[in-house]
PDB file of C-alpha atoms in Angstrom:
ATOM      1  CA  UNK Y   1      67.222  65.507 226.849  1.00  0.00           C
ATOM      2  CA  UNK Y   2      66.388  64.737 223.172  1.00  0.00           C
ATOM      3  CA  UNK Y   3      67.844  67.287 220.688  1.00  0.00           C
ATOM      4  CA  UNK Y   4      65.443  69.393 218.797  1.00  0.00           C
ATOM      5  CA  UNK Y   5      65.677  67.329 215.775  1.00  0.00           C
ATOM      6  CA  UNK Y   6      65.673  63.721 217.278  1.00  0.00           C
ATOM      7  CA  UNK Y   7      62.402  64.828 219.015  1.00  0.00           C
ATOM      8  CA  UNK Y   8      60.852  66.229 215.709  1.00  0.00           C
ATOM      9  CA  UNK Y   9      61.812  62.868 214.042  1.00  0.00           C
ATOM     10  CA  UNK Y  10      60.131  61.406 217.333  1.00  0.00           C
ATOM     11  CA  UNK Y  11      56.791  62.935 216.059  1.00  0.00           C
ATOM     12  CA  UNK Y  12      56.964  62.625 212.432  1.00  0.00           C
ATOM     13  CA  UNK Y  13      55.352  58.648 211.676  1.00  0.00           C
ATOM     14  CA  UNK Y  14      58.063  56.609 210.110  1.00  0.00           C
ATOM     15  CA  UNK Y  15      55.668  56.239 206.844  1.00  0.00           C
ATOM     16  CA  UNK Y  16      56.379  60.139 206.439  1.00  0.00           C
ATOM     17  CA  UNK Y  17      60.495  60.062 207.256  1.00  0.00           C
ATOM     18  CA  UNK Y  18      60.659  56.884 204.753  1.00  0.00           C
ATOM     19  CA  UNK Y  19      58.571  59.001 202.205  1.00  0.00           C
ATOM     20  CA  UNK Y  20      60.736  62.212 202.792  1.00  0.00           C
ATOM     21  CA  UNK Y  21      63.939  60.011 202.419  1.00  0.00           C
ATOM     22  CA  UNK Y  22      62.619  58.774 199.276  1.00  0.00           C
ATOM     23  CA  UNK Y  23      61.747  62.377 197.297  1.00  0.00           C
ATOM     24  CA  UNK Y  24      65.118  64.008 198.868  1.00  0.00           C
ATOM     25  CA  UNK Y  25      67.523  61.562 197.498  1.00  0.00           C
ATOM     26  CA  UNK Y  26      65.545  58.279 195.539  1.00  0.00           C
ATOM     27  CA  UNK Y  27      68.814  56.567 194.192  1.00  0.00           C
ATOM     28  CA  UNK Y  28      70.200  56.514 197.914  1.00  0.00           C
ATOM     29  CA  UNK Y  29      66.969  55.263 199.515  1.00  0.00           C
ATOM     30  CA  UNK Y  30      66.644  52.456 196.976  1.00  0.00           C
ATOM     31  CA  UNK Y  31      70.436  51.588 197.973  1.00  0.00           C
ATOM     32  CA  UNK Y  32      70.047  51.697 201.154  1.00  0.00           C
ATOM     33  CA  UNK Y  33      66.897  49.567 201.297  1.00  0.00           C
ATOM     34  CA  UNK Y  34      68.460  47.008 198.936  1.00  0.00           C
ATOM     35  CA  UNK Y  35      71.971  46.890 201.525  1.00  0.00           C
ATOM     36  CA  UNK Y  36      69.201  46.424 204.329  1.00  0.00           C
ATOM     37  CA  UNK Y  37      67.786  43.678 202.679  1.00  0.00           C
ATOM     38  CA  UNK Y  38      70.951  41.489 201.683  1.00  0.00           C
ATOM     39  CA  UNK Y  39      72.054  41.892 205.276  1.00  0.00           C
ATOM     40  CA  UNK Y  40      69.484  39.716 206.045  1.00  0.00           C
ATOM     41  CA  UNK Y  41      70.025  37.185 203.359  1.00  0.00           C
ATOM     42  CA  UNK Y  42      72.171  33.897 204.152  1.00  0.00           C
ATOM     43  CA  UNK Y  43      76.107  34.252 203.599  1.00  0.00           C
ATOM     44  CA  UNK Y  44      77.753  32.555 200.087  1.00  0.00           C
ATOM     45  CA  UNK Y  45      74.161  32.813 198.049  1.00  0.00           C
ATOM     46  CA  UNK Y  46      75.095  34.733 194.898  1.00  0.00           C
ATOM     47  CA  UNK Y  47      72.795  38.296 194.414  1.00  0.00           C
ATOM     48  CA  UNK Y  48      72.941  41.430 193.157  1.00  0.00           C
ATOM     49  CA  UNK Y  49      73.497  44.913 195.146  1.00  0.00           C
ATOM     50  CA  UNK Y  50      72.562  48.207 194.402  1.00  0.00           C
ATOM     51  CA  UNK Y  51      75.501  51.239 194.595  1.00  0.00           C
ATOM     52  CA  UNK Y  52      76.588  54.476 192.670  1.00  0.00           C
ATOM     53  CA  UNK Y  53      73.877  54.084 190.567  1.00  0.00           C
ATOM     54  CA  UNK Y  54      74.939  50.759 189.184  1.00  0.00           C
ATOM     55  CA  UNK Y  55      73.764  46.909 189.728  1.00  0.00           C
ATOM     56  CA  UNK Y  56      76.551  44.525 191.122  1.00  0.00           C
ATOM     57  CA  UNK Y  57      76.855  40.989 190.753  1.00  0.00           C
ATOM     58  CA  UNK Y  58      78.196  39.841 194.555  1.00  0.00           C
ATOM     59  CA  UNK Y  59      78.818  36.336 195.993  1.00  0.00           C
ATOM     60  CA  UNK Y  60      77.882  36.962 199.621  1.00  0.00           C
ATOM     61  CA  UNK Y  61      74.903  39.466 200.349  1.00  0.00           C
ATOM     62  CA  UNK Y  62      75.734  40.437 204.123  1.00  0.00           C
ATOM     63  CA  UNK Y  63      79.500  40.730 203.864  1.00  0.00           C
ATOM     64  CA  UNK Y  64      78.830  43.341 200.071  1.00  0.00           C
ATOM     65  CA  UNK Y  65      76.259  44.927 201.908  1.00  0.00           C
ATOM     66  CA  UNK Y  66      78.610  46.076 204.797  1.00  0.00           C
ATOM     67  CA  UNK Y  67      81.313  47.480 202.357  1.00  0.00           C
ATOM     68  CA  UNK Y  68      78.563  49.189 200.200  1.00  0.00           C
ATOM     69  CA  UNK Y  69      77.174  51.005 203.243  1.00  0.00           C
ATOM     70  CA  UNK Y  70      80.947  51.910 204.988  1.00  0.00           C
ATOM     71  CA  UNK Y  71      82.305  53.088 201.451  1.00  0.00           C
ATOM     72  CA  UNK Y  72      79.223  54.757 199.684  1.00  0.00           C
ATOM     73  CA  UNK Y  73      77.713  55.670 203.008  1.00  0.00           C
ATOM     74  CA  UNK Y  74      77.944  58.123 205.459  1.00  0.00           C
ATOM     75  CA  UNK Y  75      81.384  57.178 206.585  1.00  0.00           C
ATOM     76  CA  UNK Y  76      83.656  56.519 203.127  1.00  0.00           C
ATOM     77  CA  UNK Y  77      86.424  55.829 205.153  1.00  0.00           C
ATOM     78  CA  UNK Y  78      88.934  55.849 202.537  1.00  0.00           C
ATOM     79  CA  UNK Y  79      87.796  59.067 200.859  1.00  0.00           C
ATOM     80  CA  UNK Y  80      91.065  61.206 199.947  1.00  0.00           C
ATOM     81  CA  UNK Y  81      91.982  64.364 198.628  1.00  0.00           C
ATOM     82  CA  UNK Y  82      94.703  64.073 195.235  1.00  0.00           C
ATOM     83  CA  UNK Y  83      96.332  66.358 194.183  1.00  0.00           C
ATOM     84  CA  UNK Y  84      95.905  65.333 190.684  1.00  0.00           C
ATOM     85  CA  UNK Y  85      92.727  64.111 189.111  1.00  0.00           C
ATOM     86  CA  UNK Y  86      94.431  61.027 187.626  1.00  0.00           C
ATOM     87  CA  UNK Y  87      95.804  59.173 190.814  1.00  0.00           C
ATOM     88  CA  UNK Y  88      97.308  55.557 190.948  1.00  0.00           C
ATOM     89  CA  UNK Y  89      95.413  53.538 193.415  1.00  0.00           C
ATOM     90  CA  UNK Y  90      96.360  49.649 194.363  1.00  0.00           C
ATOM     91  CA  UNK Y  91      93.574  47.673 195.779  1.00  0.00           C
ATOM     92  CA  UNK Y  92      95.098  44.646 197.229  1.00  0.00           C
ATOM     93  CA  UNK Y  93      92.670  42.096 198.426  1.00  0.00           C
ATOM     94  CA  UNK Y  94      89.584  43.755 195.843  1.00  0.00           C
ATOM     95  CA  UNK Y  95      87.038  41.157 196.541  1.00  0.00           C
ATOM     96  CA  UNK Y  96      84.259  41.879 194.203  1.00  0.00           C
ATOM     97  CA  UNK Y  97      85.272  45.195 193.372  1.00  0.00           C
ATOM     98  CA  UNK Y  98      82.572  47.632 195.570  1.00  0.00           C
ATOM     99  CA  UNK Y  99      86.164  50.233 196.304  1.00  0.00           C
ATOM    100  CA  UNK Y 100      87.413  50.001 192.644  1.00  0.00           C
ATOM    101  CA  UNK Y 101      83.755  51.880 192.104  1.00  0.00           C
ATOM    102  CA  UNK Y 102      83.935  53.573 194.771  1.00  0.00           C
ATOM    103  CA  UNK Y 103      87.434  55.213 193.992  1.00  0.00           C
ATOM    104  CA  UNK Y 104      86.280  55.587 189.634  1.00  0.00           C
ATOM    105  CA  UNK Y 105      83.401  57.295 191.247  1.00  0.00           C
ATOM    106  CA  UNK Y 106      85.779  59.481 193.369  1.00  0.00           C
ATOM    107  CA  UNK Y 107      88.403  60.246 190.590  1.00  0.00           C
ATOM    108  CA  UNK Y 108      86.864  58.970 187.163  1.00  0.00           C
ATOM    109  CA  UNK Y 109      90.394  59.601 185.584  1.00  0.00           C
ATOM    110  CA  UNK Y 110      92.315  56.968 188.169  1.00  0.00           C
ATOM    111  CA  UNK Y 111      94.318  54.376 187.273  1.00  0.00           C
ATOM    112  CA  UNK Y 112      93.279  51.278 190.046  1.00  0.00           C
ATOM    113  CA  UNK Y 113      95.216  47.948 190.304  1.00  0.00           C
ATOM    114  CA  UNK Y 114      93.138  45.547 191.802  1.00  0.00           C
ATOM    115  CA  UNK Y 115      94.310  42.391 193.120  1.00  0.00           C
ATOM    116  CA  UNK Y 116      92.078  39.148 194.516  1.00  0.00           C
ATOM    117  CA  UNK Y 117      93.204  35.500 194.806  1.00  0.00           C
ATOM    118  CA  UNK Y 118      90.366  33.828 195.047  1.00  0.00           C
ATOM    119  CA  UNK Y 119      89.206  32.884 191.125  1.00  0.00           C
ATOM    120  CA  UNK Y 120      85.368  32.486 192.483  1.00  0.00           C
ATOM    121  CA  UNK Y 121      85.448  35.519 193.767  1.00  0.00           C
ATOM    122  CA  UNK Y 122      87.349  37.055 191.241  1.00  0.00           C
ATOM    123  CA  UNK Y 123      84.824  36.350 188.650  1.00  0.00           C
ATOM    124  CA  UNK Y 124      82.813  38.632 190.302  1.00  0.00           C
ATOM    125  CA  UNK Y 125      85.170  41.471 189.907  1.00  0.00           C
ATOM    126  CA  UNK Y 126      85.332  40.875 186.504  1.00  0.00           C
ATOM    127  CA  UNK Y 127      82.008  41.052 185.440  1.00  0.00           C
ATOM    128  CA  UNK Y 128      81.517  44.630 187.780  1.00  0.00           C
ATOM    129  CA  UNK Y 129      84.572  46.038 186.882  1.00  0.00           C
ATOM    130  CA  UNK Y 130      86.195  44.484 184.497  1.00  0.00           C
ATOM    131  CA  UNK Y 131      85.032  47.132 181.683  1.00  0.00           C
ATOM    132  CA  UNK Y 132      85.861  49.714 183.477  1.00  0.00           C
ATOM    133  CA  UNK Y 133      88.305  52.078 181.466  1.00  0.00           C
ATOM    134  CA  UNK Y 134      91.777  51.987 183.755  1.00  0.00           C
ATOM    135  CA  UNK Y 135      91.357  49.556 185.569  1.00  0.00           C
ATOM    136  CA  UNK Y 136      94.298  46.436 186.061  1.00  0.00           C
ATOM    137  CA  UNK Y 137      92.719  43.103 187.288  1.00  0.00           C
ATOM    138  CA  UNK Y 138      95.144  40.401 188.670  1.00  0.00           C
ATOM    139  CA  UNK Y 139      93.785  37.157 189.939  1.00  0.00           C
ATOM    140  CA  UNK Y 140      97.053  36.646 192.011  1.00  0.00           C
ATOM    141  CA  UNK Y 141      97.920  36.672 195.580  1.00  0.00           C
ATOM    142  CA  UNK Y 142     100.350  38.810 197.153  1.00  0.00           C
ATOM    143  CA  UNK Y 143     103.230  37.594 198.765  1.00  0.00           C
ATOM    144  CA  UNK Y 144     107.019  37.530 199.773  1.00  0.00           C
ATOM    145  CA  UNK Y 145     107.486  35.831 196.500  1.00  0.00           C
ATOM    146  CA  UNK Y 146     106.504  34.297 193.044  1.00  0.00           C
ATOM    147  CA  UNK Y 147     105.547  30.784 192.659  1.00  0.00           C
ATOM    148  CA  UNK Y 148     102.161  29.201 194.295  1.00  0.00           C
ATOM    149  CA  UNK Y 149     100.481  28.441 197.836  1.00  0.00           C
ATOM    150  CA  UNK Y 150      97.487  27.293 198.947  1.00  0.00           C
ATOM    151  CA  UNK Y 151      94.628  29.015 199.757  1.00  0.00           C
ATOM    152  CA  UNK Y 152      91.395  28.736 202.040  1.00  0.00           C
ATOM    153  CA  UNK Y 153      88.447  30.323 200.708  1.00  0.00           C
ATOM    154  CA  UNK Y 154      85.497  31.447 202.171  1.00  0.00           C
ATOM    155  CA  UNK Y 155      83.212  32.523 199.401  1.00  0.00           C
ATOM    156  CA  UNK Y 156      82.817  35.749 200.873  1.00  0.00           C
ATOM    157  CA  UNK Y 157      85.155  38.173 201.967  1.00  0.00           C
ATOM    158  CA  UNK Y 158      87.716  36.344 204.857  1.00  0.00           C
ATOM    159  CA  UNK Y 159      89.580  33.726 202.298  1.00  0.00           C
ATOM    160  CA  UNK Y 160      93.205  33.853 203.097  1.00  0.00           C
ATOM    161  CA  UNK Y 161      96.596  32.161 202.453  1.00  0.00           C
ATOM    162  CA  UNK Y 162      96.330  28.279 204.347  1.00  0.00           C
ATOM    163  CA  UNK Y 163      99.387  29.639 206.112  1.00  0.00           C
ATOM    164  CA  UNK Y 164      96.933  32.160 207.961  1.00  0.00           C
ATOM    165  CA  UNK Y 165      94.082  29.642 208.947  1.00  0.00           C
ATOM    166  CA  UNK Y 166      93.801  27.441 212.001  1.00  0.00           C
ATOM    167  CA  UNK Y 167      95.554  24.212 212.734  1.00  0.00           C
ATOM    168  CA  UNK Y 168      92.624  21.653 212.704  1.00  0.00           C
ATOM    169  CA  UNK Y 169      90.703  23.676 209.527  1.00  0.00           C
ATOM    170  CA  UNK Y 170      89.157  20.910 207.360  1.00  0.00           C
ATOM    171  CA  UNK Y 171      87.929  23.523 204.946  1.00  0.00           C
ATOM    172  CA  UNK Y 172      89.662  22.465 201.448  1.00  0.00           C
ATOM    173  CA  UNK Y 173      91.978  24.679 199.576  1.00  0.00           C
ATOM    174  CA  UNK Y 174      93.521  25.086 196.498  1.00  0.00           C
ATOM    175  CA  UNK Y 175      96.838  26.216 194.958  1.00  0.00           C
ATOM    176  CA  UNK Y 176      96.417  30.058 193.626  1.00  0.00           C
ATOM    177  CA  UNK Y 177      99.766  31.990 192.190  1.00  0.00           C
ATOM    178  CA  UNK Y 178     101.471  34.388 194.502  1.00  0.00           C
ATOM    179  CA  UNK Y 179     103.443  37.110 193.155  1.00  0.00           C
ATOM    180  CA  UNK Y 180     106.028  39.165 195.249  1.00  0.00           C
ATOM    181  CA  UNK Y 181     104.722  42.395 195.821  1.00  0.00           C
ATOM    182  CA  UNK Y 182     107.739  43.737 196.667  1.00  0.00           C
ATOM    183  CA  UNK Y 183     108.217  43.981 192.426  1.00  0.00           C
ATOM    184  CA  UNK Y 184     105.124  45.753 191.479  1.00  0.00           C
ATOM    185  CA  UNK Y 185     105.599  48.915 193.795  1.00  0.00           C
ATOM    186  CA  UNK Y 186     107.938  50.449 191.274  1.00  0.00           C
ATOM    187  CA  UNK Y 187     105.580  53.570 190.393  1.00  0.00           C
ATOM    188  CA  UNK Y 188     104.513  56.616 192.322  1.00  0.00           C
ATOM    189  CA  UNK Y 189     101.363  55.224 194.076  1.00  0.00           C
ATOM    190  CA  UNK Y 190      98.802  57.559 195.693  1.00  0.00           C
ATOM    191  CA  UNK Y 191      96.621  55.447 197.836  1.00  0.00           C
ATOM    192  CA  UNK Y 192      97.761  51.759 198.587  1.00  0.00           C
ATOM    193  CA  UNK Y 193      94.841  50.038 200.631  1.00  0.00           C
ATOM    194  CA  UNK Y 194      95.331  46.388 201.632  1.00  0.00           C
ATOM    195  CA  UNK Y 195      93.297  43.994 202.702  1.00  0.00           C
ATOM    196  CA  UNK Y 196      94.850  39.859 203.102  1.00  0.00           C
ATOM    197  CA  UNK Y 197      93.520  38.870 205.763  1.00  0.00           C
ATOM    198  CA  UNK Y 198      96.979  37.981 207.933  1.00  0.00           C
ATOM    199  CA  UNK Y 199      99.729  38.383 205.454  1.00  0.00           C
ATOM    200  CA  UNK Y 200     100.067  41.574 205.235  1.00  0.00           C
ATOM    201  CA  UNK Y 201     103.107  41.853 207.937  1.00  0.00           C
ATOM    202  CA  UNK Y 202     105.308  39.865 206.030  1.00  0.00           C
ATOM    203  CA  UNK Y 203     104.478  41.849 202.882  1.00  0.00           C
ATOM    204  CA  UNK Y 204     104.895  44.587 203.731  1.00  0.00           C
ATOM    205  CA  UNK Y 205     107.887  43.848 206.113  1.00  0.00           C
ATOM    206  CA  UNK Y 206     109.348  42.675 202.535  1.00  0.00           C
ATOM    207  CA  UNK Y 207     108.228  45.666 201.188  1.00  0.00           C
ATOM    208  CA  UNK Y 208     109.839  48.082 203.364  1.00  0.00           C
ATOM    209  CA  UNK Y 209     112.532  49.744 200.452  1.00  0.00           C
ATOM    210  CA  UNK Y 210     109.831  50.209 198.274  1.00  0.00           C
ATOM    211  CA  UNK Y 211     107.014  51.968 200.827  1.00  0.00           C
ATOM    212  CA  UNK Y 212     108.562  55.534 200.056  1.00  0.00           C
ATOM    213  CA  UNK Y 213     107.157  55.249 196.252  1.00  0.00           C
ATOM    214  CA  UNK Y 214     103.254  55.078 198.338  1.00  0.00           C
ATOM    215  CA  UNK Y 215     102.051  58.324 199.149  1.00  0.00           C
ATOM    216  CA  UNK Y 216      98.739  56.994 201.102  1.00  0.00           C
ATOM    217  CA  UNK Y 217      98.603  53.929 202.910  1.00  0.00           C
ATOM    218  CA  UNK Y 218      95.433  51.672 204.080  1.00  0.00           C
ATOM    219  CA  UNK Y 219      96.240  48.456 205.364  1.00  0.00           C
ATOM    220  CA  UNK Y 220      93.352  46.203 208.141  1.00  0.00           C
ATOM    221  CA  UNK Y 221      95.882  44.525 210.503  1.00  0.00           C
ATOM    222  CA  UNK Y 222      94.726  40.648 211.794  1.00  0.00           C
ATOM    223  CA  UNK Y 223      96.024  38.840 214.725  1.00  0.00           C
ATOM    224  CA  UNK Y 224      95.036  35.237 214.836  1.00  0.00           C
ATOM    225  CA  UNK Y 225      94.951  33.340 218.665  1.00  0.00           C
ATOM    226  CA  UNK Y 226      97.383  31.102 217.075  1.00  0.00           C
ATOM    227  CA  UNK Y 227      99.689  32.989 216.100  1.00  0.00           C
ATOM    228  CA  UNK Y 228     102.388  35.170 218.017  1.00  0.00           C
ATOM    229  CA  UNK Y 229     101.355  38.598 217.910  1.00  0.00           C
ATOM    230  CA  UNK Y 230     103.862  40.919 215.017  1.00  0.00           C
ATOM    231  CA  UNK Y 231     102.159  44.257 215.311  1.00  0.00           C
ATOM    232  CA  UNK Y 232     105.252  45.638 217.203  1.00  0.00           C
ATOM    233  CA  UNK Y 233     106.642  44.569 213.142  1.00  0.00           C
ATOM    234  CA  UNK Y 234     104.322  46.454 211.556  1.00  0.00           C
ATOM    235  CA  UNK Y 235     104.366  49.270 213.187  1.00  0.00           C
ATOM    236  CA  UNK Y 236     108.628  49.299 213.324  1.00  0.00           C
ATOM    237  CA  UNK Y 237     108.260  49.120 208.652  1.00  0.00           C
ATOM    238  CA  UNK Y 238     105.495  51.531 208.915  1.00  0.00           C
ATOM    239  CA  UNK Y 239     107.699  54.324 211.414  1.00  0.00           C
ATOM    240  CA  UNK Y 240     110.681  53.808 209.083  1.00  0.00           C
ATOM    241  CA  UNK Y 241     109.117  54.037 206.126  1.00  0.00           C
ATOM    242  CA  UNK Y 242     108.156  57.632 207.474  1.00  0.00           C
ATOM    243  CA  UNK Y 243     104.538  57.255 207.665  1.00  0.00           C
ATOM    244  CA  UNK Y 244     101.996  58.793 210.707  1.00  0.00           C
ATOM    245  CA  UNK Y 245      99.639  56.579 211.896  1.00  0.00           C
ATOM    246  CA  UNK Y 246      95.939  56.376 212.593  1.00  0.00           C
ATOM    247  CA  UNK Y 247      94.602  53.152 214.705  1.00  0.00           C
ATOM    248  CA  UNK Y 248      90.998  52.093 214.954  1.00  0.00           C
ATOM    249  CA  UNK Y 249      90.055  48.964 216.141  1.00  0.00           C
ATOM    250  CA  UNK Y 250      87.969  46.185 213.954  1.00  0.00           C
ATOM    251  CA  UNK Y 251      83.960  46.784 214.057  1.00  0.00           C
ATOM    252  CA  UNK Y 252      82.719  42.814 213.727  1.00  0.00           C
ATOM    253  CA  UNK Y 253      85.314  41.578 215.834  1.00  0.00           C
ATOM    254  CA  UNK Y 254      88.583  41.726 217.829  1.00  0.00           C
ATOM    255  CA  UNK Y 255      90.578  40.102 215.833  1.00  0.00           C
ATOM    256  CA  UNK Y 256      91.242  42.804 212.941  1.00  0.00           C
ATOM    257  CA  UNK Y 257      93.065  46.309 213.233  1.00  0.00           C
ATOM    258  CA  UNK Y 258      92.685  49.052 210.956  1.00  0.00           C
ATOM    259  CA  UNK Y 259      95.351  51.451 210.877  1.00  0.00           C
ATOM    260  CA  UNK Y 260      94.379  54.514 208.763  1.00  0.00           C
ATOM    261  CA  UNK Y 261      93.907  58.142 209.772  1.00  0.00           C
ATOM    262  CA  UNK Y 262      90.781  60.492 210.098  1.00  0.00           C
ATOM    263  CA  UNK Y 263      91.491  62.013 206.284  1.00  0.00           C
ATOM    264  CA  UNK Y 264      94.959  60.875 205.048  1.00  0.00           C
ATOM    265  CA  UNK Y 265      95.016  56.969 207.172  1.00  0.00           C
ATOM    266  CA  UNK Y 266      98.334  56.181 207.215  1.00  0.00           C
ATOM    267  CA  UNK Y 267     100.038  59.228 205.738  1.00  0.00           C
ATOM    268  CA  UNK Y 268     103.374  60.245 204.772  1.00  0.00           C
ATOM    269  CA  UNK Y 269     105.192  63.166 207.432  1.00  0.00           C
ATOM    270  CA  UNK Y 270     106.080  65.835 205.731  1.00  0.00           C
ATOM    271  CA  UNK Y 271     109.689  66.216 204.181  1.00  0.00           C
ATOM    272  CA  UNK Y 272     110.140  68.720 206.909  1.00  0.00           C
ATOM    273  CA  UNK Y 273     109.325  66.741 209.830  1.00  0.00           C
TER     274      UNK Y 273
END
């Protein structure tokens, strides 16, 4: 049986929902329709996308247009509560910068540290957030330790450290600087979300002394078919670092985990516990 409102919206012509979407809320139509529309476009052609109000320069409509509709949509799955209006916020694996807005949207006073590896990509960020009043870009990679490795790009949003692709991938790489990671958590951070496609076991495996200065933790877990599976690791650094954790599985594909929690994701157990 169709619920009272699904059947109204059953006899209301889509010409007249459009139109009442349009005069309730006409910044968040627009955005929508523009996220609709770069879905559609072909992957690595450079565009622009349409969120909190602002024009963004992106490198890959489809893969922008996803984030822009999980984080300014319905959903926000990393919205948090602080408990100060300034929070720190690390954004490892920024991409072109949709959650840096997102979170200076959430909490205009926030400090965010954004980190991407891929320079193509990272031009992007610059130009959409690189005025942005407290904000830290780094156009490093994040890693066990300082020097350089290669890396695989994508032009898009899956470019990784070499050591994370496929034996047999022709794609060419380049060298980028890694820094160890382990170094820069040496604040208080509020929300630490990370994103590296693969290497963020041995991170934060490396990290593990340090995780008790994070407060909030995001972090999208990959397992490769080549690769032996280390989520059993993860999970031992995560338990010991005193965190509770939330798991929900990948939405394109089966080869990502996200471990976060309805409200908090990954969140600290009380002193008490």
């Amino acid at each position: 049986m169709p619920t009272t409102v699904s059947f109204l919206k059953m006899m209301v012509p889509p010409f007249f929902q459009e139109a009442y979407k349009l005069a309730r809320s006409p910044r968040a139509y627009l955005e929508e329709m523009n996220w609709h529309r770069l879905r559609r476009m072909p992957r690595n052609v450079s565009t622009t996308l349409r969120a909190a109000g602002r024009r963004l320069a992106v490198c890959d409509g489809p893969s922008a247009a996803k984030t822009a509709e999980e984080f300014f949509g319905r959903r926000q799955p990393l919205q948090f509560t602080s408990d100060r209006a300034d929070p720190v916020i690390y954004d490892v694996g920024s991409n072109v910068g949709i959650t840096v807005l997102y979170w200076k949207q959430l909490y205009p006073r926030s400090r965010v540290v954004a980190f991407e590896p891929d320079p193509h990509v990272f031009d992007f960020l610059v130009r959409n957030c690189g005025a942005i009043p407290n904000v830290t870009l780094n156009n490093v990679a994040v890693w066990t330790s300082d020097g350089e490795m290669q890396f695989h790009p994508t032009g898009a949003d899956g470019g990784c450290l070499s050591k994370f692709t496929a034996d047999g991938n022709s794609t060419p790489t380049f060298p980028v600087k890694t820094i160890r990671f382990r170094d820069v958590l040496d604040e208080p951070i509020d929300l630490l979300k990370m994103d590296i496609e693969g290497a963020e076991i041995d991170v934060l495996s490396d990290c593990a002394d340090r995780l008790s200065n994070v407060k909030r933790l995001f972090v999208e877990c990959h397992s490769f078919d080549h690769e032996e599976q280390r989520f059993d690791e993860l999970m031992r650094v995560l338990r010991h670092a005193g965190f509770r954790v939330h798991i929900e599985n990948g939405e394109q594909d089966r080869k990502s985990t996200r471990l976060n929690s309805s409200h908090e994701w990954i969140s600290r157990m009380p002193s008490s516990a």
